[in-house]
Amino acid sequence: MASRIGGCRRPLLLLFLLSLASQTAFSWKQDEFRNCNQTPFCKRARSRKPGYCTLIADQVSISDGLLTAKLIPRPIPNQEEGGEDHHQIAKPLLLSVSIYQSGILRLKIDEDPALDPPKTRFQVPEVVVSEFDETMLWLSRVSTETLDGDSAPSSVVYLSDGYEAVLRHDPFELYVREKSSKSRLVSLNSHQLFDFEELRVKNEGEEWEERFKGHTDTRPYGPQSISFDVSFYDAEFVYGLPEHATSLALKPTKGPGVEYSEPYRLFNLDVFEYLHESPFGLYGSIPLMIAHGKTGKSSGFFWLNSAEMQIDVLAEGWNADSGLSLPSDQKRIDTLWMSEAGIVDAFFFAGLGPKDVVSQYTAVTGKPAMPQHFATAYHQCRWNYRDEEDVENVDAKFDEHDIPYDVLWLDIEHTDGKRYMTWDSVMFPHPEEMQKKLAAKGRRMVTIVDPHIKRDDNYYIHKEAAEKGYYVKDSSGKDFDGWCWPGSSSYLDVLSPEVRMWFSDKFGFDSYKGSTPSLYIWNDMNEPSVFNGPEISMPRDALHFGGVEHRELHNAYGYFYHMATSNGLVKRGDGKDRPFVLSRAFFAGTQRFGSVWTGDNTADWDHLRASVPMILTLGLSGISFSGADVGGFFGNPEPELLVRWYQLGAFYPFFRAHAHQDTKRREPWLFGERNTKLIRQAIHVRYMLLPYFYTVFRESNTTGLPVMRPLWMEFPSDDATFSNDEAFMVGSSLLVQGIYTERAKHVSVYLPGDELWYDLLSGAPYKGSQTHKLVALEDRIPAFQKAGTIIPRKDRYRRSSTQMVNDPYTLVIALNSSQAAEGELYIDDGKSFEFMQGAYIHRRFVFSNGKLTSLDLTPNNKKSKFTSQTVIERIILLGHSPGPKNALIKPGDGKVEVGLGPLVLETGLGSSSSFVTIRKPSLPVDKDWTVELV
Ligand code: NOJ
């Protein structure tokens, strides 16, 4: 939650905070935050005209496997240096291009260290994974080509079998093109909007300061922004750039007929009561854009830069009279990228389809961590569960109402005066016992640990951090002191590896008193949120490790904090327990450390709907483990909205209910029997599908693909899916359509592809490539299994997922038009890192010609093994005509009965129809076998 208190003095501040705490209804205060016009670098860059660039790539050569060049100013005819339409760089810039396996190009542009810049510009460390560096291809050859209409030559280098990169020397431009057709894919500086403000030393009397709402930013090195244009070819839409509450396909922000007047802002902020539809930047930032078009092909662009960024998507015709010519036979989307500081460190992804691009991006920034199994189940949270008795009651009620849940969360009030990693001794006198009671039922607890540290000499964390000099400094060099929940607070300088190491040790059981092995962590307010800071955050001239200014690092602060916390949990468990850490702020690479949620949403239908494009965008940007607060954080949802939210949330990768402290209690049993039943059913659906979810999480962990996917990722050539963000896929087998309106009578759902889709719970078949108008049912939202797939389930409901470990599986085979289907099942110990040594079961199930085969997908050279005694107890065939009476099992001569049975056992959830069912085949889940219908 954010409060707006710019410039207040302490006592007033306290009064203000108290008054805030008692208020419930606020709305987004736009003028607390800067718009582009109030942000000088954005205003300048946005007002430039095409042709602004004055650069030439000079001294182009190959050196150490890279293509290198110097960018030098080009003489401007009839124009004063620094005139309004042009900006001349003072010193040549260094450019390098490197290429990597699978068609990734990296471009770097920075100041030349040999020319004595006042300091080294910031390059974000520890985002690009070391494995990626190892995939660099050593360039040894560059060819030259004179492009049509150019007088100077261009350099061409190999990128992959299908693509090559072209560095045009004069004027400077870089693009990726297809080798055979020469058609372009992605280009930079085609409109010559590139600009680079070099660092300067202030001369006497120069005025560089920037002011906003009573805050002054000293800007000691002068303006240092960078901007350029990027174009995507054969593109219908662009996607990405989380975090905004907006449509999945990004709307244009500049040019004729645009709806938004602001660029997409990437600046991690604690935005109180954010709007459900706005280009305004929220808690996290990932400067990644993916373009997709009717050819079914995708491309991507990622700028590794953690300073404030603003990105315009330019509407067709934005440069109508610029006189520039670019290929007219390719539909193009132009974009303008502007950042306050840092360097150009950009990656071009030339994928074939959307899955290739996401896999390329996650080859650079890392694959999503494999979560513990419990974390994929349902989480119950509230600000706040008051005391131990409250915790005990809530826990007991879940059992009483037969609703499974896995994790109970404690918000800030559980601490001793917001000193994190302590307990309120009156409310929580026996924290260990409390966690052990939950653990006995296979349940976990999560506590919140925020980055603001109470400046109290009696608080061990503050005392040590202050003594060791581990805090971020203000511009005068003193420990930065800002206001947050505990009052006066300082912030750990998590850019420093030493500080992160020290902080991660604080999660050890000996240090975090009252913590036990079943306790996991929630990082909140890590944008960082500073109630009395500019835009409720840290001043940009605050100083970090190595003299890095906060402006350069801002968007990655929360990332490093999340990293330290996650590493702390790994250490705490001696490297044997996968961490679970939820974070509100995020940056590129966050997927390696944990999950993310979409912050303080509101209990209304618009926010329910907005949650889908937000989670889809996170998934496209590598963060596959994310969710939105089920029920909405602010306000009190009507029971119908709450039920619909549970029904949708059951398909979010991260499924947690949460609510603001001023809202009415809303645990699932508080809205009458009927609603309790509906919520129970929604949660049961999630538990039933846990084996499928876990298998998809593993796919995500190995490939980088999202768990929750836009339809076009699975159907890249179907343009009817390109802007659909009301429906989504979970993995590649399941399609879900939310219901986003009150008292909906009908719901329309578009089912792509040529095959049938089977209703997840009734088994009813629906044709593909059609929009179906369905009756909106009270007890579910539409969800379908794609014909041709096999989904593994567990159909017995327990108190928690842990208690389901040894339960048998059901396989649901949805047959396609060739009476065939395929699917996978991944199982491991759900907890340790042993799976990385091969300790897992991974089966592929293939059904064809009336026979189901289970194949082993694990590698031969595994160092560790995982076995399981669990069996498959039921196999249901959708789309198979009744007839077969028996099934033969091999190896052995087993024969089991085939009959008709329900799709779902729970009464009320399924339909009365019956489907061909192989009963009690008791097939071992970790062995090869076949089952043949006879
Ligand atoms: C803001 C978070 O977004 C919210 O989820 C949490 O409940 C409050 N901070 C209090 O910690």
mmCIF file of N, CA, C and O and ligand atoms in Angstrom, residues 1 383 411-412 448 485 522 524-525 584 597 600 633 658, ligand 1:
data_model
loop_
_atom_site.group_PDB
_atom_site.id
_atom_site.type_symbol
_atom_site.label_atom_id
_atom_site.label_comp_id
_atom_site.label_asym_id
_atom_site.label_seq_id
_atom_site.Cartn_x
_atom_site.Cartn_y
_atom_site.Cartn_z
ATOM 1 N N MET A 1 0.836 -1.193 0.000
ATOM 2 C CA MET A 1 0.000 0.000 0.000
ATOM 3 C C MET A 1 0.867 1.237 0.000
ATOM 4 O O MET A 1 1.892 1.301 0.652
ATOM 5 N N TRP A 383 -4.397 -9.541 5.541
ATOM 6 C CA TRP A 383 -3.702 -8.567 6.376
ATOM 7 C C TRP A 383 -4.675 -8.245 7.485
ATOM 8 O O TRP A 383 -5.565 -7.453 7.256
ATOM 9 N N ASP A 411 0.869 -11.339 7.690
ATOM 10 C CA ASP A 411 1.266 -10.026 7.172
ATOM 11 C C ASP A 411 2.024 -9.246 8.266
ATOM 12 O O ASP A 411 2.311 -9.802 9.341
ATOM 13 N N ILE A 412 2.269 -7.961 8.010
ATOM 14 C CA ILE A 412 3.178 -7.175 8.865
ATOM 15 C C ILE A 412 2.842 -7.134 10.361
ATOM 16 O O ILE A 412 3.721 -6.931 11.176
ATOM 17 N N ILE A 448 5.941 -12.233 6.319
ATOM 18 C CA ILE A 448 6.381 -11.125 5.458
ATOM 19 C C ILE A 448 7.712 -10.563 5.965
ATOM 20 O O ILE A 448 7.917 -10.448 7.183
ATOM 21 N N TRP A 485 6.438 1.538 7.059
ATOM 22 C CA TRP A 485 5.572 1.016 8.130
ATOM 23 C C TRP A 485 6.148 1.208 9.543
ATOM 24 O O TRP A 485 5.417 1.599 10.455
ATOM 25 N N TRP A 522 7.709 -13.847 2.292
ATOM 26 C CA TRP A 522 7.020 -12.912 1.399
ATOM 27 C C TRP A 522 7.769 -11.582 1.437
ATOM 28 O O TRP A 522 7.884 -10.982 2.501
ATOM 29 N N ASP A 524 7.674 -7.787 0.379
ATOM 30 C CA ASP A 524 6.724 -6.769 -0.079
ATOM 31 C C ASP A 524 7.456 -5.420 -0.070
ATOM 32 O O ASP A 524 8.561 -5.317 0.453
ATOM 33 N N MET A 525 6.870 -4.390 -0.632
ATOM 34 C CA MET A 525 7.363 -3.009 -0.546
ATOM 35 C C MET A 525 8.799 -2.842 -1.072
ATOM 36 O O MET A 525 9.503 -1.915 -0.715
ATOM 37 N N ARG A 584 6.871 -8.567 -4.544
ATOM 38 C CA ARG A 584 5.997 -7.640 -5.265
ATOM 39 C C ARG A 584 6.778 -6.944 -6.385
ATOM 40 O O ARG A 584 6.298 -6.836 -7.505
ATOM 41 N N TRP A 597 3.275 -11.440 -7.362
ATOM 42 C CA TRP A 597 1.839 -11.222 -7.512
ATOM 43 C C TRP A 597 1.589 -9.800 -7.957
ATOM 44 O O TRP A 597 2.507 -8.971 -7.910
ATOM 45 N N ASP A 600 -1.664 -4.583 -5.183
ATOM 46 C CA ASP A 600 -2.915 -4.190 -4.517
ATOM 47 C C ASP A 600 -4.026 -3.903 -5.517
ATOM 48 O O ASP A 600 -4.337 -2.746 -5.814
ATOM 49 N N PHE A 633 -7.743 -6.994 -3.359
ATOM 50 C CA PHE A 633 -7.146 -6.549 -2.087
ATOM 51 C C PHE A 633 -7.995 -5.478 -1.393
ATOM 52 O O PHE A 633 -8.340 -5.600 -0.229
ATOM 53 N N HIS A 658 -6.213 -12.907 -0.762
ATOM 54 C CA HIS A 658 -5.617 -11.911 0.143
ATOM 55 C C HIS A 658 -6.564 -10.728 0.252
ATOM 56 O O HIS A 658 -7.349 -10.459 -0.665
HETATM 57 C C1 NOJ B 1 1.191 -3.916 0.581
HETATM 58 C C2 NOJ B 1 0.976 -5.250 -0.077
HETATM 59 O O1 NOJ B 1 0.781 -5.091 -1.444
HETATM 60 C C3 NOJ B 1 -0.183 -5.944 0.581
HETATM 61 O O2 NOJ B 1 -0.389 -7.174 -0.021
HETATM 62 C C4 NOJ B 1 0.096 -6.094 2.063
HETATM 63 O O3 NOJ B 1 -1.006 -6.688 2.688
HETATM 64 C C5 NOJ B 1 0.351 -4.723 2.694
HETATM 65 N N1 NOJ B 1 1.429 -4.077 1.993
HETATM 66 C C6 NOJ B 1 0.709 -4.829 4.170
HETATM 67 O O4 NOJ B 1 1.863 -5.553 4.342
#
